[in-house]
Amino acid sequence: VGSFALAGDPTACSASGDPESIDEIELLFDRLWPILRSITGDGVRETLAILSEVAPMCRIEVDSTTKVFDWTVPPEWVAREAYVLTPTGERILDMRENNLHLLNYSAPFRGTITRAQLDEHLHSLPEQPLAIPYVTSYYERRWGFCLSQNQRDGLPDGDYEVVIDTDHIQGSLSIGEAVLPGGGQGEVLISTYTCHPSLANNELSGPLVAAFLHRRLSRWPSRRLTYRFVFAPETIGAIAYLSLRGEHLRKSLLAGYVVTCVGAGDRFTLKRSRRGDTLADRAALHVLNRLPEQPRVLDFFPGGSDERQYCSPGFNLPVASVMRSMYGSYPEYHTSLDNRELLSIAALRESIDVYERILRVLDTNRRYISRTPMCEPQLASRGLYGTLGTRESTSFTDALLWVLNYADGEHDLLDVADLSGISLPELANAARACYDARLLDEVTQASECAAVNLPSA
Amino acid sequence: VGSFALAGDPTACSASGDPESIDEIELLFDRLWPILRSITGDGVRETLAILSEVAPMCRIEVDSTTKVFDWTVPPEWVAREAYVLTPTGERILDMRENNLHLLNYSAPFRGTITRAQLDEHLHSLPEQPLAIPYVTSYYERRWGFCLSQNQRDGLPDGDYEVVIDTDHIQGSLSIGEAVLPGGGQGEVLISTYTCHPSLANNELSGPLVAAFLHRRLSRWPSRRLTYRFVFAPETIGAIAYLSLRGEHLRKSLLAGYVVTCVGAGDRFTLKRSRRGDTLADRAALHVLNRLPEQPRVLDFFPGGSDERQYCSPGFNLPVASVMRSMYGSYPEYHTSLDNRELLSIAALRESIDVYERILRVLDTNRRYISRTPMCEPQLASRGLYGTLGTRESTSFTDALLWVLNYADGEHDLLDVADLSGISLPELANAARACYDARLLDEVTQASECAAVNLPSA
Amino acid sequence: VGSFALAGDPTACSASGDPESIDEIELLFDRLWPILRSITGDGVRETLAILSEVAPMCRIEVDSTTKVFDWTVPPEWVAREAYVLTPTGERILDMRENNLHLLNYSAPFRGTITRAQLDEHLHSLPEQPLAIPYVTSYYERRWGFCLSQNQRDGLPDGDYEVVIDTDHIQGSLSIGEAVLPGGGQGEVLISTYTCHPSLANNELSGPLVAAFLHRRLSRWPSRRLTYRFVFAPETIGAIAYLSLRGEHLRKSLLAGYVVTCVGAGDRFTLKRSRRGDTLADRAALHVLNRLPEQPRVLDFFPGGSDERQYCSPGFNLPVASVMRSMYGSYPEYHTSLDNRELLSIAALRESIDVYERILRVLDTNRRYISRTPMCEPQLASRGLYGTLGTRESTSFTDALLWVLNYADGEHDLLDVADLSGISLPELANAARACYDARLLDEVTQASECAAVNLPSA
């Protein structure tokens, strides 16, 4: 009881002016970069507060020890100070220098120990001797430090004084939620995660892209669909969110995306939803296949990020993931080398563009039923067809015929675009003209949601 | 009320002798060529009368102003005379010289006008300066002439006397219908159009092929299926026909073809039905894939000819189109260059052959249910299997085994032909032997029609 | 009434020691080779008795004249003596010299005839002049001899004394059945045939492989599924067996294989079941695709061996056939050249291995339903997930995630293996861990059987 509470004031967005500038993105990146984030704690809340300047959001706080499906929300982690003094008194592995140094969720410890004793608590990567690894221990209490293999190798024998001033308290897990309502009932989910400390492609890129994407959508003249943005810690955050909103999403979700790893790499990657050919997959492919560089398309696999939860068999939601260089597939992944140098602000900006185009496809897509399904309607009398019969047909006429013939309640405009090779805006334009001429009825979004969220085959 | 009337006497066909000769086809072509046809009028009726000599048909007259679905049958067009006198008194653009000169369905006009005024009513093709284009204006009243760009460029300034003696009267739209009854309930539709004036591949080829095809079928020793031949003006004719016979076709049609553009081009083209894999598609492919030249196979698209009406979403009938050089895909299309020189009578003849083979496939095709479905029947005791077991099996035995194993009520002989690589006649022969030995029941054509005309998936 | 009787005592198998040795297989081959087998008779019973030493089996005797579906069990054939004396008194074509010499199921005959009269009863292969063909005449009474073309060509004119001391008596048809029970309800069928006389690849290989396969399975520590081994004469034997056990198999059969032609040829061949993608096909492909040599995969065709009966439309059971050099596809087929020299004992042994692996796949395969389908379960708290979050995931973790995500009651482990590329044992291991942690329920074999034996689509 009472374990979920809403906080924050998602009032009117700063809806003036142009899309974000490169400088604005970079500034936001620089402010978020040094914050020590984890799956709970003030670092997450500070991050959500900064993101709220771009994407005003509610904050949902889920109390520690709340049961969420098979899980229990862990205690909130407080990290005040962490460092080591070498035998010569040098202060090293200070979390203020690089927040990857402290094992994320580390237990507290204070004491003087030998080089050998210290070593049992160190994490490094022999095969990448310059990189500090990102290591966590959420569900078992241990203390530790992460450092480069080179630094580790250079630590002399002697006594080391270890200071880890951390705490695990009864607190809460923080989720940011920003819903941009549309005219109808269908929803689109944009989910990203906020638990990674100073890491760039994976993962400051996701929250940054999601936040600016939100601002762009907030400035659209109108929205047909509702866009739900979720900023949550990975895994436990998505699970907590689904325990709160899962039933709603099962009824209303048309398409969703996990936004992650969108700051580095030339080529886009689509990881398909578990069902494989949902509207989320089709809309993403429609956009990605029209980019200059051919996308990489992967079938669903149950490793990865929060699509693991959205696409768990009991939910099996239409959620895909559009990425650039995917987690696990680039050498800097989960190390200190996944930093500002690896990431490109221009790539981030392009990722915002691509996601906005995908969402425009979703907002534009519709399903129609012809009001004159027996033979073609008389188009000329409605000013929709040239009255002079020549051998040339216009692309508008072509689009009209495609839209009318496939207005069977089964095909949506995206299907027609795939069948015809005609662009979605042209089809939407033709459909609008037919609709205005009362030749078409639109399938309601409620039916649409019901159709999309059928149990998977 | 009373807007549909039957006329003509479709009595016994001239059912003697061999298939049509090249000369006979050519003669018919030459008689039909000069007639000024349009979507209504005496030209159509004269054309149907001549075709009736080969394919005796009923004439259906649909009164002007009759509502047919979303359309209204237009007034009947009467064209008595049309020409222009140049400033020097030369008579040009005379419809009697080339009936493409007169804008089809042109409004009447009589008067003396300047070169510049005349020009607003002229249609030519700058990119093909020798060709007279075929232009129509059915649904807006305007007058005009069509001519080659070269002729247009050579018209001097001065006063021109224009004479267009046409009329739009309360009359009717004429459709020819010739039904060759079969032993059962299933029907095949052969639909072609009769509204094009002096044009050859598109379109005198369709009516010619359909007429001779009709005569060949009338001479078959027996027909299992009913073959319905329709000669109607394009679009409005097919719509009027569907308003009259659509419900019947929904119940009885097994397969249909729009016969058009069958007089020029080496290679055959199949435009699939909207459903894509109906019996019409399968039978056509079965024949076309066995021709020396690989066919071109196109998925359905909602431009084209009367398949637009047959495959409109409310009907979605199993209607495909087998063509040679398709409308819109050759440079002479809808110009005076689509003439006797472009067309080949031998190609017309071959098109008749190919269509007859497709119809034979349909007539031969059947679906069976085994009366001994549990294990094989004992064939040797029925004289259907060699009693000497050697390592060679005959092709008759192979065909028997295929037919018996797939006599499950789901696969028809065409399916078995595709699965086995055995020819349809061999399978039909084996099936007949099994049927005669009371090993098989035939699925009735009524069930067959019901199965074929299920709503599309 | 009383036409089926059980005989024999299928008591405890000799379940000690290692898999069969090459010598043991060869010894059994050598004992079985010279026996004159046919579709009925003592030769079959002697064969079953010898095979019973390896695979203890029941014998089912089906009386002559019993009706089995459309067939009647033929009389039992007794062949005591058969030979010819040449004009010079030389004894040739003696069935004791090569039992292929006597036309199988030959009628009796005794008399002195001319060379020309004899010739009408001779069978040879002009295109393979050294080979004695294997010829049968089960369903028409005739007498005859088979011999090489060379021998035939060398027979001089003169009087020949023919002795064929055979009989067709009221007896029975003999089937061996050996059922190895499993813990649950699902069954696997291994069917092979015992009617071929001295022929090696086709067919002593099948009974030999089936018998040793049975012994291996009898030594498995446990079996989940029930394994049903059938040794029956081809065609009539399978039909008789289905008339006895067909209804049971329709309810309980998960997968089955016709074991034939498994003694010669480097490459394996899968002939798919009629349904094409049953568990039998999938399990076989899972194993065959992992062999060094790519298998040959054929779609079902209704010629061949007893899959013709198992896959007749009324049964349509999930029965495939895994072979090496297939009947009809090698020159020695059904001649005296299909002998010990053609066959390789090592190949036989490998075939036993491959079949055992396929059966292990079937025994291992399971279908699960997650008990925590909404989001992932918390694995770390159950000791199933590393508590230290690093960037490496173990293959065990990967397998866990795949198994859990696809524990939807629709996908079985074989599906997951195909989707994930993870080996079946690894998946089974992960599934077992999840099951033990009460994260999964297993779909019962009864439901499994029901699902597998749905009417084909």
PDB file of C-alpha atoms in Angstrom, chain C residues 237-368:
ATOM      1  CA  GLY C 237       3.109 -55.671 -42.787  1.00  0.00           C
ATOM      2  CA  ALA C 238       2.848 -51.971 -42.083  1.00  0.00           C
ATOM      3  CA  ILE C 239      -0.792 -52.001 -43.154  1.00  0.00           C
ATOM      4  CA  ALA C 240      -1.529 -54.946 -40.865  1.00  0.00           C
ATOM      5  CA  TYR C 241       0.312 -53.221 -38.036  1.00  0.00           C
ATOM      6  CA  LEU C 242      -1.642 -50.009 -38.555  1.00  0.00           C
ATOM      7  CA  SER C 243      -4.902 -51.915 -38.570  1.00  0.00           C
ATOM      8  CA  LEU C 244      -3.873 -53.157 -35.122  1.00  0.00           C
ATOM      9  CA  ARG C 245      -2.129 -50.123 -33.622  1.00  0.00           C
ATOM     10  CA  GLY C 246      -3.129 -47.231 -35.880  1.00  0.00           C
ATOM     11  CA  GLU C 247      -5.660 -45.694 -33.525  1.00  0.00           C
ATOM     12  CA  HIS C 248      -3.209 -45.890 -30.669  1.00  0.00           C
ATOM     13  CA  LEU C 249      -0.486 -44.247 -32.758  1.00  0.00           C
ATOM     14  CA  ARG C 250      -2.804 -41.436 -33.790  1.00  0.00           C
ATOM     15  CA  LYS C 251      -3.194 -40.549 -30.149  1.00  0.00           C
ATOM     16  CA  SER C 252       0.306 -41.079 -28.859  1.00  0.00           C
ATOM     17  CA  LEU C 253       2.836 -40.721 -31.638  1.00  0.00           C
ATOM     18  CA  LEU C 254       5.167 -37.752 -31.348  1.00  0.00           C
ATOM     19  CA  ALA C 255       7.590 -38.778 -34.068  1.00  0.00           C
ATOM     20  CA  GLY C 256       8.517 -41.793 -36.115  1.00  0.00           C
ATOM     21  CA  TYR C 257      11.044 -42.985 -38.655  1.00  0.00           C
ATOM     22  CA  VAL C 258      11.146 -45.641 -41.314  1.00  0.00           C
ATOM     23  CA  VAL C 259      14.647 -47.112 -41.028  1.00  0.00           C
ATOM     24  CA  THR C 260      15.838 -48.321 -44.417  1.00  0.00           C
ATOM     25  CA  CYS C 261      18.929 -48.119 -46.605  1.00  0.00           C
ATOM     26  CA  VAL C 262      21.223 -47.193 -43.761  1.00  0.00           C
ATOM     27  CA  GLY C 263      24.214 -49.346 -44.647  1.00  0.00           C
ATOM     28  CA  ALA C 264      25.835 -47.686 -47.657  1.00  0.00           C
ATOM     29  CA  GLY C 265      26.626 -44.185 -48.806  1.00  0.00           C
ATOM     30  CA  ASP C 266      28.516 -41.350 -47.164  1.00  0.00           C
ATOM     31  CA  ARG C 267      25.790 -38.827 -46.875  1.00  0.00           C
ATOM     32  CA  PHE C 268      22.545 -39.033 -44.931  1.00  0.00           C
ATOM     33  CA  THR C 269      19.182 -38.422 -46.557  1.00  0.00           C
ATOM     34  CA  LEU C 270      16.088 -37.150 -44.822  1.00  0.00           C
ATOM     35  CA  LYS C 271      12.815 -37.808 -46.505  1.00  0.00           C
ATOM     36  CA  ARG C 272      10.411 -35.516 -44.739  1.00  0.00           C
ATOM     37  CA  SER C 273       7.080 -36.579 -43.375  1.00  0.00           C
ATOM     38  CA  ARG C 274       4.030 -35.697 -45.425  1.00  0.00           C
ATOM     39  CA  ARG C 275       3.268 -32.796 -43.105  1.00  0.00           C
ATOM     40  CA  GLY C 276       6.827 -31.695 -43.646  1.00  0.00           C
ATOM     41  CA  ASP C 277       7.661 -29.949 -40.399  1.00  0.00           C
ATOM     42  CA  THR C 278       6.686 -32.325 -37.657  1.00  0.00           C
ATOM     43  CA  LEU C 279       8.789 -33.071 -34.621  1.00  0.00           C
ATOM     44  CA  ALA C 280      10.177 -36.062 -36.529  1.00  0.00           C
ATOM     45  CA  ASP C 281      11.507 -33.757 -39.235  1.00  0.00           C
ATOM     46  CA  ARG C 282      12.772 -31.131 -36.856  1.00  0.00           C
ATOM     47  CA  ALA C 283      14.637 -33.555 -34.599  1.00  0.00           C
ATOM     48  CA  ALA C 284      16.222 -35.322 -37.555  1.00  0.00           C
ATOM     49  CA  LEU C 285      17.323 -32.055 -39.132  1.00  0.00           C
ATOM     50  CA  HIS C 286      18.697 -30.843 -35.828  1.00  0.00           C
ATOM     51  CA  VAL C 287      21.052 -33.818 -35.794  1.00  0.00           C
ATOM     52  CA  LEU C 288      21.735 -34.198 -39.514  1.00  0.00           C
ATOM     53  CA  ASN C 289      22.551 -30.529 -39.999  1.00  0.00           C
ATOM     54  CA  ARG C 290      25.289 -30.855 -37.409  1.00  0.00           C
ATOM     55  CA  LEU C 291      27.047 -33.722 -39.188  1.00  0.00           C
ATOM     56  CA  PRO C 292      30.247 -32.988 -41.123  1.00  0.00           C
ATOM     57  CA  GLU C 293      28.558 -33.883 -44.400  1.00  0.00           C
ATOM     58  CA  GLN C 294      25.485 -31.818 -45.303  1.00  0.00           C
ATOM     59  CA  PRO C 295      22.425 -34.078 -45.531  1.00  0.00           C
ATOM     60  CA  ARG C 296      20.234 -34.451 -48.567  1.00  0.00           C
ATOM     61  CA  VAL C 297      16.709 -33.358 -47.672  1.00  0.00           C
ATOM     62  CA  LEU C 298      13.766 -34.485 -49.745  1.00  0.00           C
ATOM     63  CA  ASP C 299      10.170 -33.464 -49.456  1.00  0.00           C
ATOM     64  CA  PHE C 300       7.696 -36.243 -48.970  1.00  0.00           C
ATOM     65  CA  PHE C 301       6.699 -38.249 -52.014  1.00  0.00           C
ATOM     66  CA  PRO C 302       4.237 -41.100 -51.934  1.00  0.00           C
ATOM     67  CA  GLY C 303       6.559 -43.673 -53.432  1.00  0.00           C
ATOM     68  CA  GLY C 304       9.164 -45.302 -51.188  1.00  0.00           C
ATOM     69  CA  SER C 305       8.655 -47.530 -48.213  1.00  0.00           C
ATOM     70  CA  ASP C 306       6.234 -47.776 -45.314  1.00  0.00           C
ATOM     71  CA  GLU C 307       5.938 -44.029 -44.824  1.00  0.00           C
ATOM     72  CA  ARG C 308       3.457 -44.481 -47.675  1.00  0.00           C
ATOM     73  CA  GLN C 309       1.184 -46.141 -45.142  1.00  0.00           C
ATOM     74  CA  TYR C 310       2.024 -44.087 -42.062  1.00  0.00           C
ATOM     75  CA  CYS C 311       1.568 -40.920 -44.099  1.00  0.00           C
ATOM     76  CA  SER C 312      -1.523 -42.003 -46.015  1.00  0.00           C
ATOM     77  CA  PRO C 313      -4.063 -39.194 -45.815  1.00  0.00           C
ATOM     78  CA  GLY C 314      -6.230 -40.867 -43.209  1.00  0.00           C
ATOM     79  CA  PHE C 315      -3.290 -41.301 -40.816  1.00  0.00           C
ATOM     80  CA  ASN C 316      -0.868 -38.568 -41.849  1.00  0.00           C
ATOM     81  CA  LEU C 317       1.361 -39.447 -38.921  1.00  0.00           C
ATOM     82  CA  PRO C 318       4.556 -37.553 -38.085  1.00  0.00           C
ATOM     83  CA  VAL C 319       6.759 -40.186 -39.705  1.00  0.00           C
ATOM     84  CA  ALA C 320       9.880 -39.343 -41.693  1.00  0.00           C
ATOM     85  CA  SER C 321      12.723 -41.515 -42.943  1.00  0.00           C
ATOM     86  CA  VAL C 322      16.439 -41.085 -42.323  1.00  0.00           C
ATOM     87  CA  MET C 323      18.502 -43.014 -44.845  1.00  0.00           C
ATOM     88  CA  ARG C 324      21.907 -43.061 -46.450  1.00  0.00           C
ATOM     89  CA  SER C 325      21.869 -44.116 -50.148  1.00  0.00           C
ATOM     90  CA  MET C 326      18.154 -44.216 -50.839  1.00  0.00           C
ATOM     91  CA  TYR C 327      16.245 -46.985 -52.586  1.00  0.00           C
ATOM     92  CA  GLY C 328      16.073 -46.459 -56.306  1.00  0.00           C
ATOM     93  CA  SER C 329      18.987 -44.054 -56.330  1.00  0.00           C
ATOM     94  CA  TYR C 330      21.976 -46.402 -56.541  1.00  0.00           C
ATOM     95  CA  PRO C 331      22.683 -48.877 -59.356  1.00  0.00           C
ATOM     96  CA  GLU C 332      22.929 -51.988 -57.172  1.00  0.00           C
ATOM     97  CA  TYR C 333      19.410 -51.409 -55.784  1.00  0.00           C
ATOM     98  CA  HIS C 334      17.237 -54.535 -55.830  1.00  0.00           C
ATOM     99  CA  THR C 335      19.918 -56.744 -57.362  1.00  0.00           C
ATOM    100  CA  SER C 336      22.421 -59.267 -56.148  1.00  0.00           C
ATOM    101  CA  LEU C 337      25.015 -56.476 -56.216  1.00  0.00           C
ATOM    102  CA  ASP C 338      23.389 -54.940 -53.143  1.00  0.00           C
ATOM    103  CA  ASN C 339      25.485 -57.255 -51.026  1.00  0.00           C
ATOM    104  CA  ARG C 340      28.047 -57.382 -48.267  1.00  0.00           C
ATOM    105  CA  GLU C 341      30.601 -55.650 -50.464  1.00  0.00           C
ATOM    106  CA  LEU C 342      28.368 -52.661 -51.037  1.00  0.00           C
ATOM    107  CA  LEU C 343      27.488 -52.328 -47.392  1.00  0.00           C
ATOM    108  CA  SER C 344      29.847 -51.009 -44.732  1.00  0.00           C
ATOM    109  CA  ILE C 345      29.546 -52.223 -41.171  1.00  0.00           C
ATOM    110  CA  ALA C 346      31.110 -48.965 -40.056  1.00  0.00           C
ATOM    111  CA  ALA C 347      28.342 -47.129 -41.861  1.00  0.00           C
ATOM    112  CA  LEU C 348      25.752 -49.267 -40.110  1.00  0.00           C
ATOM    113  CA  ARG C 349      27.360 -48.415 -36.814  1.00  0.00           C
ATOM    114  CA  GLU C 350      27.329 -44.718 -37.647  1.00  0.00           C
ATOM    115  CA  SER C 351      23.668 -44.981 -38.591  1.00  0.00           C
ATOM    116  CA  ILE C 352      22.947 -46.426 -35.163  1.00  0.00           C
ATOM    117  CA  ASP C 353      24.791 -43.463 -33.672  1.00  0.00           C
ATOM    118  CA  VAL C 354      22.857 -40.928 -35.703  1.00  0.00           C
ATOM    119  CA  TYR C 355      19.506 -42.468 -34.898  1.00  0.00           C
ATOM    120  CA  GLU C 356      20.404 -42.623 -31.230  1.00  0.00           C
ATOM    121  CA  ARG C 357      21.249 -38.934 -31.316  1.00  0.00           C
ATOM    122  CA  ILE C 358      17.929 -38.144 -32.940  1.00  0.00           C
ATOM    123  CA  LEU C 359      16.094 -40.110 -30.295  1.00  0.00           C
ATOM    124  CA  ARG C 360      18.058 -38.365 -27.580  1.00  0.00           C
ATOM    125  CA  VAL C 361      16.938 -35.055 -29.036  1.00  0.00           C
ATOM    126  CA  LEU C 362      13.347 -36.234 -28.858  1.00  0.00           C
ATOM    127  CA  ASP C 363      13.765 -37.492 -25.323  1.00  0.00           C
ATOM    128  CA  THR C 364      15.417 -34.252 -24.269  1.00  0.00           C
ATOM    129  CA  ASN C 365      13.038 -31.913 -25.988  1.00  0.00           C
ATOM    130  CA  ARG C 366      10.368 -30.358 -23.825  1.00  0.00           C
ATOM    131  CA  ARG C 367       7.904 -27.507 -23.828  1.00  0.00           C
ATOM    132  CA  TYR C 368       7.584 -25.199 -20.852  1.00  0.00           C
TER     133      TYR C 368
END
